[in-house]
């Protein structure tokens, strides 16, 4: 099964304390940022700090670096430094088909994959093409803030302005069997708002959500983990399936409802995720 | 070994099995005089038999807002008295003027459970002529009732005092709530003076009985109530502190001792407070109600009392004005003396504790904890109730980040042993939880959980990988402070700091 990517925490590349402690908040992935959260005069310092940290420390999380945009004067230096680092993915901001092509070329000979940041109106319209440009491109993140600037609309807590973009990128990602991560919730002191926003994203099909503060991780992880109820129900389905198989029955019912293949597949997936998250042990299935 | 100003026949600490003193002194004062009032401190001091070598006591309920200690010591200095021992329950940065008196030989010895600020620095650099004795909150009572310390004069900052000398901390413009640390001073001092800025005819409810008080003096102000709030009574927003707090709350939950009627104590630091925040959620979720919370009390613990999560609060000291309000209004918020709180010769509250959450500046591989000095050997605190509660509580939990910038928490050996590792059960850090190997019961219970249990050696390895191993701090030969365990045995001696 693919990696679990419930949460991805942005860490400003020029903040030593956060870089040092990035791994302690149980975020499934860390995104060391060389782009928006780093001031122009700090770009080289951030690049150096991230390089040193990744070469020195061992991290448990999936490691991603967001580099400077293709058309910026820092792109070349960023990519040169990143190519040699033990990272899993590069997050390409303001992604386009051309951008992915350039990055793909640069990454030849490395094991580094690409994640695209969809944050423009054109990017949303072209998302299927962008994701299909390269085998290395494993998934996407939606960037709501920049997108709203492009759409000339206000970013709201309800996120209604992002509805179309969210649905479109999820559909494209799922059509290509790639992952999709929702835009961050920017009010770091509104836990309830974060929970609602994450629940809505999960309901649309997102695999996880970006975080801009470590305090957001717990809520995000909880929302994107299978619930206790889901786990129990899935275990019952799999148990019933095993009995039905033994008895040679093709079809069976639970609580009066027919259980067919898609339901079994979903139950299998939930239990697989739950096991990976240690929410259920191997014995629980017996 | 001879230490200047310390008893000669002292015993060294060997284990947490307490050495109890067989002969205790009991208070027998009964001053019923109606002529206790003096209208100025000067007039009173002219009357008192002041002499060189006296021991003068103070309490610290006004914390960093206290005016009384400086006020009294300034007058004593003016009277050309020397070689004074200050027996204060704690000293804070506001007591900076004492440094000058130390340098002039007016103050030559200090007893306290906690010292921070300029006085602590002066002691660390060897300026005090004799030794500084750092005891625990419970140990302070033991010092007096065992006769190790005889208080000649006690000056008791009194938020409200009536004509008979009855004292209440709950009322008045300088109200500080409980007066737990001052009770011993009143009961045992040769002469006890109430210094008040709210002198009234009569009060019905008081923490200190008038018969122990010999004189009463009115002054314009005994302290700044803002100083009572120690500044660390807000729940931390630091994500690392929050993670540690969450893990600590889970340690409580899965320890096997989390059940209806459990008892709990936590400090006023941001991370300790955050433990209460998460504990509150877990208590609600599992419908568990506690019997009592104790110690220094903050507004946050008051909220838990008011929400019905605890039946009672036993309060030896109020950490903020919310706690002061509550102790005045709520009959289940009960003021207790330092003796009732933590004295080994009393039926102390700490012995009924299930859980205590404590901090650490250093901890070593045997779980010994230092909260007395910084990692460079300068005094910046002290036990307070640390060693007392660790000894009494069923589960003692230390919460601390594994490192603070480049300073590691875990050392091969702590620079100063405040609390013995024998009485410390769990260390919770952001990168894992270490359990004292002797607590096999806890280890067994945690096996069935997702808690990140590791050994303390593994945590040290992680630290060393990040920070390297710091060089040892070089200290001089002179013993500047003796660290007493709660039973009066010497658990450590702190040597002079030579340079910055």
XYZ file of C-alpha atoms in Angstrom:
786
model
C 0.000 0.000 0.000
C 1.028 3.607 -0.534
C 2.430 5.767 2.231
C -0.020 7.260 4.641
C -0.184 10.990 4.147
C -2.728 12.390 6.564
C -0.709 15.427 7.505
C 2.063 17.477 5.947
C 3.685 20.116 8.134
C 5.273 23.195 6.560
C 8.508 24.189 8.291
C 10.176 27.505 7.416
C 13.619 26.508 6.139
C 15.342 29.318 8.002
C 14.021 28.471 11.497
C 16.586 26.261 13.287
C 14.299 25.389 16.226
C 11.495 24.221 13.990
C 13.813 22.383 11.627
C 15.426 20.584 14.587
C 12.090 19.632 16.140
C 10.017 19.132 12.982
C 9.848 15.410 13.516
C 8.352 15.334 16.993
C 4.779 16.342 16.186
C 3.696 13.092 14.478
C 3.192 14.715 11.098
C 3.262 12.038 8.383
C 5.306 14.320 6.143
C 7.457 17.396 6.649
C 7.727 20.104 4.022
C 10.863 22.194 4.535
C 10.042 25.452 2.869
C 12.480 27.487 0.817
C 9.686 29.494 -0.831
C 7.011 31.759 0.647
C 7.853 31.537 4.356
C 11.468 32.565 3.755
C 12.339 36.223 3.126
C 14.425 37.079 0.047
C 17.553 37.884 2.031
C 17.304 34.581 3.922
C 17.061 32.247 0.915
C 20.671 31.063 0.962
C 20.693 30.665 4.752
C 17.529 28.571 4.582
C 18.928 26.378 1.829
C 22.080 25.768 3.857
C 20.195 25.062 7.086
C 17.846 22.566 5.437
C 20.797 20.882 3.729
C 22.737 20.542 6.984
C 19.703 19.310 8.919
C 18.774 16.682 6.342
C 22.357 15.451 6.157
C 22.795 15.338 9.936
C 19.524 14.272 11.565
C 17.438 11.168 11.074
C 13.784 11.859 10.471
C 10.933 9.367 10.632
C 8.529 11.408 8.529
C 8.391 11.535 4.747
C 10.676 14.399 3.708
C 9.642 17.005 1.199
C 11.209 20.330 0.260
C 9.299 23.158 -1.369
C 11.758 24.921 -3.601
C 11.688 28.382 -5.108
C 9.553 28.803 -8.261
C 10.961 27.969 -11.650
C 11.057 31.601 -12.761
C 12.838 32.821 -9.612
C 16.604 33.475 -9.445
C 16.915 30.843 -6.674
C 15.533 27.816 -8.508
C 18.872 26.651 -9.928
C 20.751 26.838 -6.645
C 17.859 25.162 -4.804
C 17.619 22.247 -7.185
C 21.385 21.719 -7.223
C 21.461 21.477 -3.441
C 18.334 19.328 -3.148
C 19.364 16.713 -5.711
C 22.002 15.345 -3.365
C 19.826 15.201 -0.262
C 18.003 12.193 1.219
C 14.526 13.534 0.500
C 11.438 11.779 -0.816
C 9.810 14.533 -2.821
C 10.127 18.061 -4.079
C 7.062 20.245 -3.859
C 6.865 22.348 -6.996
C 5.055 25.645 -6.418
C 2.819 27.237 -9.049
C 2.944 23.955 -10.936
C 2.469 23.752 -14.708
C 3.097 21.057 -17.293
C 6.288 22.859 -18.359
C 7.464 23.183 -14.772
C 7.083 19.473 -14.113
C 8.988 18.734 -17.323
C 11.913 20.932 -16.272
C 11.993 19.421 -12.789
C 11.705 15.874 -14.161
C 14.775 16.501 -16.286
C 16.698 17.827 -13.323
C 15.810 14.838 -11.165
C 16.910 12.159 -13.601
C 19.255 9.736 -11.892
C 17.838 10.494 -8.429
C 15.130 8.751 -6.378
C 13.378 12.002 -5.664
C 9.729 12.249 -6.652
C 7.560 15.256 -7.370
C 4.494 16.658 -5.679
C 2.766 19.556 -7.414
C 1.216 22.567 -5.779
C -1.921 23.562 -7.628
C -2.468 27.199 -6.787
C -3.687 29.004 -9.899
C -6.904 28.981 -11.919
C -5.007 27.599 -14.887
C -3.376 24.977 -12.683
C -6.813 23.770 -11.556
C -8.018 23.518 -15.146
C -4.871 21.670 -16.235
C -4.454 19.523 -13.146
C -4.978 16.200 -14.965
C -2.301 17.044 -17.527
C 0.125 18.299 -14.896
C -0.203 15.103 -12.851
C 0.192 12.974 -15.986
C 3.364 14.721 -17.140
C 5.713 12.506 -15.192
C 5.790 9.102 -13.516
C 7.681 10.829 -10.732
C 4.715 13.008 -9.984
C 3.033 11.136 -7.145
C 0.397 13.609 -6.097
C -0.741 17.143 -5.475
C -1.479 19.727 -2.880
C -4.091 22.411 -3.345
C -2.884 25.932 -2.491
C -5.992 27.879 -1.526
C -4.411 31.218 -0.659
C -2.722 31.913 -4.000
C -5.647 30.433 -5.866
C -8.025 32.952 -4.287
C -5.758 35.787 -5.372
C -5.909 34.403 -8.890
C -9.693 34.013 -8.680
C -9.992 37.510 -7.251
C -12.144 36.237 -4.405
C -11.964 36.330 -0.658
C -10.645 33.315 1.203
C -13.263 32.405 3.805
C -13.433 29.965 6.680
C -16.243 28.023 5.060
C -14.066 27.625 1.966
C -17.037 27.784 -0.421
C -14.857 29.671 -2.936
C -12.624 26.571 -3.202
C -15.379 24.024 -3.731
C -14.908 23.639 -7.466
C -11.106 23.538 -7.237
C -11.194 20.989 -4.441
C -13.562 18.667 -6.263
C -11.705 18.995 -9.524
C -8.247 18.253 -8.142
C -9.509 15.300 -6.089
C -11.146 13.806 -9.142
C -8.049 14.238 -11.299
C -5.783 12.729 -8.649
C -8.044 9.763 -8.023
C -8.468 9.159 -11.772
C -4.686 8.810 -11.990
C -4.331 6.884 -8.714
C -2.297 9.697 -7.129
C -2.597 11.297 -3.714
C -4.168 14.657 -3.002
C -3.597 16.945 -0.042
C -5.896 19.779 0.959
C -4.841 23.408 1.444
C -3.882 24.518 4.982
C -6.357 26.086 7.389
C -4.752 29.394 8.230
C -6.312 30.360 11.591
C -3.970 28.390 13.838
C -5.960 29.200 16.972
C -9.303 27.929 15.672
C -9.272 24.200 16.424
C -12.955 23.738 15.764
C -12.708 25.511 12.405
C -9.746 23.333 11.472
C -11.640 20.186 12.369
C -14.670 21.172 10.250
C -12.467 22.134 7.317
C -10.519 18.862 7.535
C -13.709 16.803 7.834
C -15.100 18.502 4.747
C -11.886 17.823 2.801
C -11.954 14.188 3.861
C -15.572 13.915 2.771
C -14.568 15.169 -0.699
C -11.890 12.499 -1.026
C -8.659 14.227 0.041
C -6.070 11.908 1.594
C -4.740 14.497 4.002
C -4.262 18.141 4.760
C -1.353 20.551 4.985
C -0.535 22.171 8.336
C 1.199 25.462 8.960
C 1.534 25.004 12.727
C 2.515 21.873 14.678
C -0.515 22.365 16.917
C -2.746 21.514 13.925
C -1.320 18.026 13.448
C -3.329 16.182 16.086
C -6.668 17.355 14.724
C -5.696 16.643 11.137
C -4.340 13.180 11.925
C -7.457 12.329 13.863
C -9.807 13.391 11.078
C -7.883 11.474 8.412
C -7.454 8.304 10.491
C -10.123 5.637 10.431
C -12.518 6.144 13.339
C -13.052 3.516 16.025
C -16.513 2.867 14.598
C -15.131 2.414 11.064
C -12.503 -0.008 12.323
C -14.989 -2.111 14.282
C -17.432 -2.206 11.390
C -14.688 -3.124 8.907
C -13.463 -5.929 11.163
C -17.006 -7.334 11.267
C -17.244 -7.211 7.469
C -13.959 -9.046 7.045
C -14.955 -11.631 9.624
C -18.281 -12.212 7.868
C -16.449 -12.439 4.559
C -14.166 -15.175 5.890
C -17.115 -17.180 7.200
C -18.973 -16.749 3.929
C -15.924 -17.915 1.970
C -15.564 -20.992 4.162
C -19.215 -21.832 3.715
C -18.911 -21.278 -0.013
C -21.343 -18.374 -0.079
C -20.719 -15.666 -2.620
C -22.928 -13.038 -1.067
C -23.654 -12.232 2.557
C -25.367 -9.587 4.667
C -24.537 -7.619 7.824
C -27.346 -6.011 9.830
C -29.664 -6.830 6.963
C -27.539 -5.023 4.381
C -25.947 -6.814 1.458
C -22.169 -6.676 1.423
C -20.585 -6.606 -2.014
C -17.050 -6.266 -3.373
C -16.600 -2.447 -3.130
C -17.643 -2.564 0.536
C -15.200 -5.392 1.228
C -12.441 -3.502 -0.556
C -13.098 -0.399 1.488
C -13.089 -2.440 4.715
C -9.779 -4.016 3.722
C -8.334 -0.586 3.055
C -9.514 0.811 6.396
C -7.996 -2.104 8.306
C -4.746 -1.796 6.380
C -4.489 1.885 7.269
C -5.500 1.188 10.881
C -2.796 -1.452 11.172
C -0.204 0.879 9.800
C -1.249 3.475 12.333
C -1.219 0.798 15.054
C -4.865 1.464 15.785
C -5.493 -2.246 15.429
C -3.183 -5.209 15.982
C -2.807 -8.251 13.758
C -4.629 -10.345 16.359
C -7.738 -8.210 16.214
C -8.563 -9.623 12.811
C -8.668 -13.245 14.002
C 33.636 17.406 56.953
C 33.184 20.913 58.358
C 30.982 23.353 56.536
C 31.002 26.917 57.813
C 27.663 27.626 59.447
C 26.249 24.111 59.161
C 25.674 21.530 61.884
C 28.681 19.285 62.424
C 27.020 15.929 62.916
C 25.033 15.874 59.717
C 24.046 12.647 58.032
C 24.367 12.006 54.321
C 21.326 10.916 52.349
C 21.294 7.197 51.670
C 17.763 6.354 50.577
C 14.210 7.658 50.484
C 13.418 5.660 53.627
C 13.046 8.623 55.938
C 15.217 9.274 58.973
C 12.681 10.574 61.453
C 13.669 12.712 64.384
C 12.471 11.108 67.594
C 12.196 14.215 69.747
C 10.061 16.997 68.381
C 9.339 20.387 69.833
C 5.680 21.351 69.974
C 4.451 24.942 69.875
C 3.202 26.145 73.219
C 2.804 29.882 72.736
C -0.271 31.546 74.087
C 0.088 35.308 73.889
C -3.314 36.774 74.713
C -2.086 40.346 75.187
C -4.361 43.118 73.959
C -1.384 45.423 73.532
C 0.287 44.018 70.462
C -0.109 46.951 68.107
C 2.739 49.345 67.242
C 2.187 52.086 64.709
C 5.608 51.902 63.069
C 8.246 49.316 62.347
C 10.934 51.615 63.745
C 9.188 51.903 67.086
C 8.831 48.163 67.303
C 12.444 47.465 66.356
C 13.587 49.899 69.055
C 11.666 47.781 71.517
C 12.864 44.344 70.325
C 16.024 42.656 71.669
C 17.935 42.745 68.374
C 21.398 41.209 68.459
C 24.152 39.893 66.217
C 23.762 36.294 65.070
C 19.949 36.262 65.100
C 17.785 34.101 62.884
C 14.979 36.014 61.220
C 12.211 34.335 59.251
C 9.939 35.365 56.390
C 7.379 33.637 54.175
C 7.074 33.965 50.413
C 3.338 34.106 49.771
C 3.674 37.512 48.139
C 6.224 35.906 45.871
C 7.986 38.381 43.586
C 5.751 41.173 44.873
C 6.950 40.966 48.502
C 7.949 44.240 50.242
C 8.283 42.956 53.810
C 11.634 41.165 53.711
C 13.477 44.107 52.170
C 11.698 46.593 54.433
C 12.659 44.747 57.621
C 16.211 43.924 56.593
C 16.898 47.523 55.620
C 15.921 48.669 59.121
C 17.964 45.904 60.761
C 20.984 46.938 58.685
C 20.516 50.544 59.812
C 20.742 49.356 63.423
C 24.213 47.956 62.835
C 23.274 44.348 63.569
C 25.483 41.707 61.901
C 25.772 37.998 61.205
C 22.057 37.517 60.521
C 20.584 34.248 59.283
C 17.646 34.730 56.955
C 15.229 31.835 57.257
C 12.876 32.518 54.340
C 10.606 29.940 52.765
C 11.745 31.268 49.348
C 13.559 34.247 47.849
C 12.782 35.952 44.562
C 14.391 38.520 42.239
C 12.602 41.288 44.172
C 14.921 40.541 47.111
C 17.905 41.951 45.261
C 18.757 44.443 48.082
C 19.842 41.468 50.234
C 22.918 41.064 48.013
C 24.252 44.323 49.401
C 23.674 43.083 52.968
C 25.486 39.826 52.136
C 28.465 41.797 50.860
C 28.527 43.874 54.059
C 28.440 40.819 56.338
C 25.041 41.757 57.721
C 23.479 38.627 56.262
C 25.839 35.643 56.566
C 23.602 32.604 56.219
C 20.413 31.811 54.314
C 17.868 29.007 54.536
C 15.320 28.680 51.734
C 13.446 26.075 49.703
C 13.749 28.082 46.492
C 15.954 31.028 45.484
C 15.954 32.827 42.157
C 17.480 36.071 40.947
C 20.411 38.156 42.236
C 20.558 36.562 45.718
C 20.857 33.119 44.127
C 23.711 34.354 41.946
C 25.524 35.948 44.870
C 25.344 32.663 46.808
C 26.539 30.664 43.794
C 29.599 32.886 43.414
C 30.502 32.372 47.069
C 29.626 35.798 48.450
C 27.762 34.477 51.486
C 30.111 34.144 54.465
C 28.525 30.972 55.827
C 26.542 28.386 53.983
C 23.155 28.488 52.281
C 20.888 25.601 53.290
C 18.384 24.613 50.642
C 15.625 22.480 52.119
C 12.229 21.345 50.904
C 8.897 22.939 51.818
C 8.190 20.056 54.167
C 11.789 20.018 55.353
C 11.501 23.615 56.550
C 8.908 22.622 59.138
C 11.061 19.679 60.203
C 14.080 21.970 60.631
C 12.160 24.021 63.152
C 10.322 21.346 65.098
C 13.446 19.201 65.382
C 15.332 22.163 66.834
C 17.847 22.351 63.957
C 16.769 25.952 63.441
C 15.562 28.270 66.146
C 13.698 31.309 64.838
C 14.438 34.376 66.952
C 12.205 36.743 65.082
C 9.496 36.041 62.532
C 8.122 38.835 60.368
C 4.888 37.668 58.820
C 3.515 39.624 55.910
C -0.200 39.681 56.777
C -2.805 40.736 54.212
C -5.312 41.172 57.048
C -4.680 41.149 60.798
C -6.992 41.898 63.711
C -6.271 43.318 67.142
C -5.587 39.901 68.645
C -3.107 39.054 65.936
C -5.350 36.666 64.011
C -4.096 36.670 60.410
C -5.919 35.992 57.163
C -4.400 35.887 53.698
C -7.792 35.908 52.011
C -8.756 39.539 52.473
C -7.213 42.964 52.062
C -5.615 44.815 49.167
C -2.564 42.496 49.303
C -4.582 39.278 49.600
C -2.501 36.260 48.661
C -4.813 33.432 49.763
C -3.300 30.587 51.736
C -0.568 31.386 54.292
C 0.634 27.787 54.529
C 4.354 28.538 54.811
C 3.964 31.146 57.547
C 2.211 28.918 60.089
C 5.426 27.322 61.378
C 7.073 30.744 61.759
C 4.210 32.036 63.868
C 4.036 28.919 66.021
C 7.732 28.537 66.760
C 9.393 31.959 66.627
C 10.625 33.388 69.899
C 8.945 36.597 68.791
C 6.408 36.698 65.967
C 5.470 39.994 64.333
C 2.547 40.460 61.983
C 3.217 43.177 59.424
C -0.018 44.247 57.819
C -1.504 46.815 55.478
C -5.039 45.938 56.565
C -5.362 46.231 60.337
C -8.961 45.530 61.424
C -10.857 45.154 64.664
C -11.878 41.578 64.281
C -11.818 38.688 61.829
C -13.687 35.410 62.194
C -11.810 33.229 59.768
C -8.058 33.165 59.838
C -5.136 30.932 58.847
C -2.883 31.946 61.755
C -4.157 32.182 65.314
C -3.560 35.391 67.237
C -2.132 33.633 70.282
C 1.064 32.908 68.321
C 1.551 36.579 67.447
C 3.405 38.940 69.781
C 3.359 42.220 67.891
C 1.434 43.838 65.072
C 2.757 46.641 62.886
C 0.860 48.624 60.261
C 2.640 49.690 57.090
C 1.268 51.405 53.957
C 1.796 48.310 51.803
C 3.181 44.798 52.303
C 3.486 43.981 48.617
C 2.408 44.280 45.044
C -0.449 41.843 44.353
C 0.629 41.721 40.704
C 3.826 40.027 41.851
C 1.827 37.120 43.238
C 0.995 36.020 39.722
C 4.200 34.291 38.829
C 3.830 34.927 35.120
C 3.866 31.258 34.206
C 0.262 30.514 34.993
C -0.918 30.418 31.371
C -1.121 27.193 29.439
C 1.780 27.014 27.027
C 1.177 27.607 23.317
C 4.511 26.017 22.527
C 3.774 22.908 20.437
C 6.580 20.941 22.101
C 5.254 21.768 25.561
C 1.787 20.729 24.404
C 3.012 17.441 23.025
C 4.804 16.649 26.294
C 1.695 17.585 28.259
C -0.488 15.349 26.100
C 1.845 12.414 26.586
C 1.970 13.052 30.348
C -1.823 13.039 30.511
C -1.790 9.716 28.655
C 0.777 8.369 31.124
C -1.722 9.155 33.889
C -4.546 7.582 31.948
C -2.779 4.282 31.284
C -0.802 4.066 34.546
C -3.287 1.824 36.302
C -3.921 4.449 39.011
C -6.359 6.596 37.042
C -9.719 5.860 38.650
C -12.495 7.595 40.543
C -11.116 9.334 43.600
C -7.582 9.795 42.282
C -5.525 12.759 43.449
C -3.288 15.067 41.494
C -0.774 17.868 41.792
C 0.914 19.957 39.161
C 3.103 23.044 39.156
C 2.469 26.450 37.669
C 4.770 26.171 34.646
C 3.141 26.400 31.222
C 3.761 22.738 30.354
C 2.624 21.436 33.752
C -0.562 23.442 33.432
C -1.135 22.036 29.979
C -1.151 18.558 31.535
C -4.248 19.628 33.492
C -5.818 20.813 30.253
C -5.463 17.381 28.644
C -6.241 15.552 31.892
C -9.493 17.488 32.085
C -10.490 16.198 28.643
C -9.597 12.609 29.557
C -11.469 12.828 32.876
C -14.579 14.046 31.078
C -14.301 11.457 28.336
C -13.983 8.581 30.840
C -16.282 10.152 33.440
C -13.614 9.968 36.119
C -13.780 12.312 39.099
C -10.823 13.068 41.334
C -10.825 13.395 45.111
C -8.400 16.302 45.474
C -5.746 18.418 43.825
C -3.073 19.982 45.989
C -0.024 22.180 46.150
C 0.416 25.626 44.776
C -2.975 26.287 43.201
C -3.644 28.133 39.943
C -6.812 29.419 38.351
C -6.745 26.452 36.037
C -7.030 23.954 38.895
C -9.763 26.150 40.375
C -11.695 25.754 37.113
C -11.431 21.979 37.490
C -12.812 22.197 41.041
C -15.654 24.402 39.882
C -16.402 22.028 37.004
C -16.822 19.222 39.545
C -13.740 17.305 38.404
C -12.219 17.374 41.902
C -14.016 17.331 45.263
C -11.471 19.475 47.091
C -8.357 21.586 46.694
C -5.709 21.544 49.427
C -3.843 24.792 48.981
C -0.544 25.655 50.629
C 0.005 28.656 48.345
C -2.006 30.517 45.714
C -0.205 31.081 42.435
C -2.609 33.632 41.002
C -5.458 35.937 41.883
C -8.084 33.503 40.609
C -6.888 31.029 43.225
C -7.074 33.801 45.843
C -10.682 34.506 44.875
C -11.604 30.843 45.017
C -10.042 30.150 48.411
C -12.048 33.068 49.768
C -15.345 31.944 48.265
C -15.308 28.167 48.003
C -15.424 26.029 51.129
C -13.971 23.086 49.239
C -10.848 25.089 48.495
C -8.985 24.532 51.732
C -5.904 26.338 53.036
C -3.337 23.983 54.582
C -0.066 24.575 56.406
C 3.326 23.543 55.040
C 3.360 20.861 57.729
C 0.050 19.365 56.631
C 1.285 19.666 53.047
C 4.639 17.946 53.206
C 6.221 17.503 56.650
C 7.563 13.986 57.251
C 6.407 14.171 60.872
C 2.845 15.055 59.913
C 0.015 13.181 58.269
C 0.939 15.010 55.090
C -1.173 15.483 51.972
C 1.741 14.537 49.689
C 1.526 10.961 50.993
C -2.016 10.668 49.622
C -1.074 11.846 46.142
C -1.530 9.487 43.207
C 0.109 11.707 40.602
C 2.441 14.641 40.657
C 3.724 16.481 37.592
C 7.125 18.092 38.120
C 9.751 19.852 36.046
C 13.504 19.374 35.782
C 16.485 21.350 34.573
C 18.578 18.195 34.558
C 17.925 14.498 35.062
C 20.481 11.702 35.059
C 20.507 8.064 34.068
C 19.435 7.090 37.615
C 16.489 9.530 37.358
C 18.005 11.938 39.912
C 16.601 15.407 39.234
C 18.160 18.845 39.519
C 15.796 21.783 39.879
C 18.206 23.738 42.062
C 20.775 25.003 39.579
C 21.050 25.813 35.916
C 23.176 23.501 33.819
C 26.083 25.880 34.439
C 25.895 25.526 38.216
C 24.185 28.770 39.187
C 21.325 28.475 41.667
C 18.052 29.305 39.916
C 15.415 27.542 41.968
C 15.317 24.750 44.489
C 13.171 21.896 45.621
C 10.174 23.775 46.899
C 7.845 20.797 47.187
C 9.632 18.812 44.447
C 11.362 16.209 46.625
C 8.387 16.102 49.037
C 5.754 15.334 46.432
C 8.041 12.989 44.472
C 8.543 10.980 47.643
C 4.871 10.908 48.618
C 3.185 10.427 45.270
C 2.407 6.993 43.797
C 3.416 8.124 40.304
C 5.943 10.933 39.942
C 6.063 12.288 36.417
C 8.782 14.648 35.218
C 7.899 16.715 32.142
C 10.572 18.512 30.143
C 11.810 19.036 26.607
C 14.768 16.785 25.837
C 16.816 19.818 24.986
C 16.484 23.529 25.109
C 18.361 25.010 22.135
C 21.804 23.482 22.808
C 21.327 22.542 26.462
C 20.551 18.877 27.149
C 18.160 17.672 29.863
C 19.721 14.256 30.431
C 23.200 14.063 31.940
C 25.394 11.202 32.990
C 25.223 12.760 36.479
C 23.212 15.811 37.544
C 25.201 18.835 38.645
C 23.108 19.057 41.788
C 20.778 16.411 43.183
C 17.532 17.959 44.392
C 15.281 14.912 44.209
C 16.545 11.329 44.376
C 15.907 9.115 41.361
C 14.441 6.468 43.627
C 11.347 8.645 43.978
C 11.032 9.542 40.279
C 8.969 7.190 38.140
C 8.456 8.567 34.640
C 10.214 11.091 32.414
C 8.063 12.484 29.607
C 9.808 14.269 26.739
C 8.744 15.205 23.226
C 10.810 12.346 21.801
C 9.775 9.553 24.106
C 8.825 8.440 27.593
C 11.317 6.764 29.935
C 10.088 4.756 32.916
C 12.243 4.073 35.960
C 13.043 0.347 35.554
C 12.005 -0.353 39.141
C 8.405 0.535 38.197
C 7.663 -2.778 36.537
C 3.950 -2.238 37.167
C 3.891 0.903 35.031
C 6.044 -0.690 32.332
C 3.625 -3.608 32.174
C 0.588 -1.325 31.901
C 2.191 0.831 29.193
C 2.977 -2.247 27.077
C -0.647 -2.411 26.014
C -0.646 1.157 24.699
C 0.774 3.176 21.817
C 2.859 5.305 24.190
C 6.417 5.818 22.911
C 8.247 4.043 25.759
C 12.039 4.061 25.507
C 14.875 3.765 27.996
C 16.435 6.871 29.499
C 19.730 5.760 27.947
C 18.095 5.829 24.507
C 16.824 9.358 25.139
C 20.331 10.400 26.124
C 21.682 8.871 22.914
C 19.231 10.934 20.862
C 20.302 14.074 22.727
C 23.984 13.343 22.325
C 23.479 12.813 18.607
C 21.831 16.217 18.264
C 23.974 18.225 20.651
C 27.143 16.318 21.415
C 28.162 15.836 25.058
C 28.799 19.129 26.853
C 32.010 19.665 28.785
C 31.799 19.291 32.543
C 31.352 22.499 34.502
C 34.385 23.330 36.622
C 33.415 24.463 40.140
C 35.568 25.616 43.055
C 36.170 23.888 46.400
C 34.077 26.032 48.708
C 30.676 24.551 49.561
C 28.218 27.388 48.963
C 25.013 25.451 49.537
C 23.951 22.299 51.315
C 20.979 20.550 49.754
C 18.856 18.869 52.410
C 16.447 16.062 51.666
C 13.067 16.316 53.385
C 14.281 14.371 56.410
C 17.284 16.635 56.928
C 19.917 14.295 55.513
C 22.319 15.963 53.109
C 21.561 14.865 49.566
C 24.101 17.094 47.840
C 26.505 19.971 48.329
C 26.862 22.696 45.794
C 30.284 24.188 45.199
C 31.239 27.699 44.295
C 30.820 28.917 40.758
C 34.127 30.374 39.608
C 33.374 32.226 36.411
C 30.519 32.872 34.041
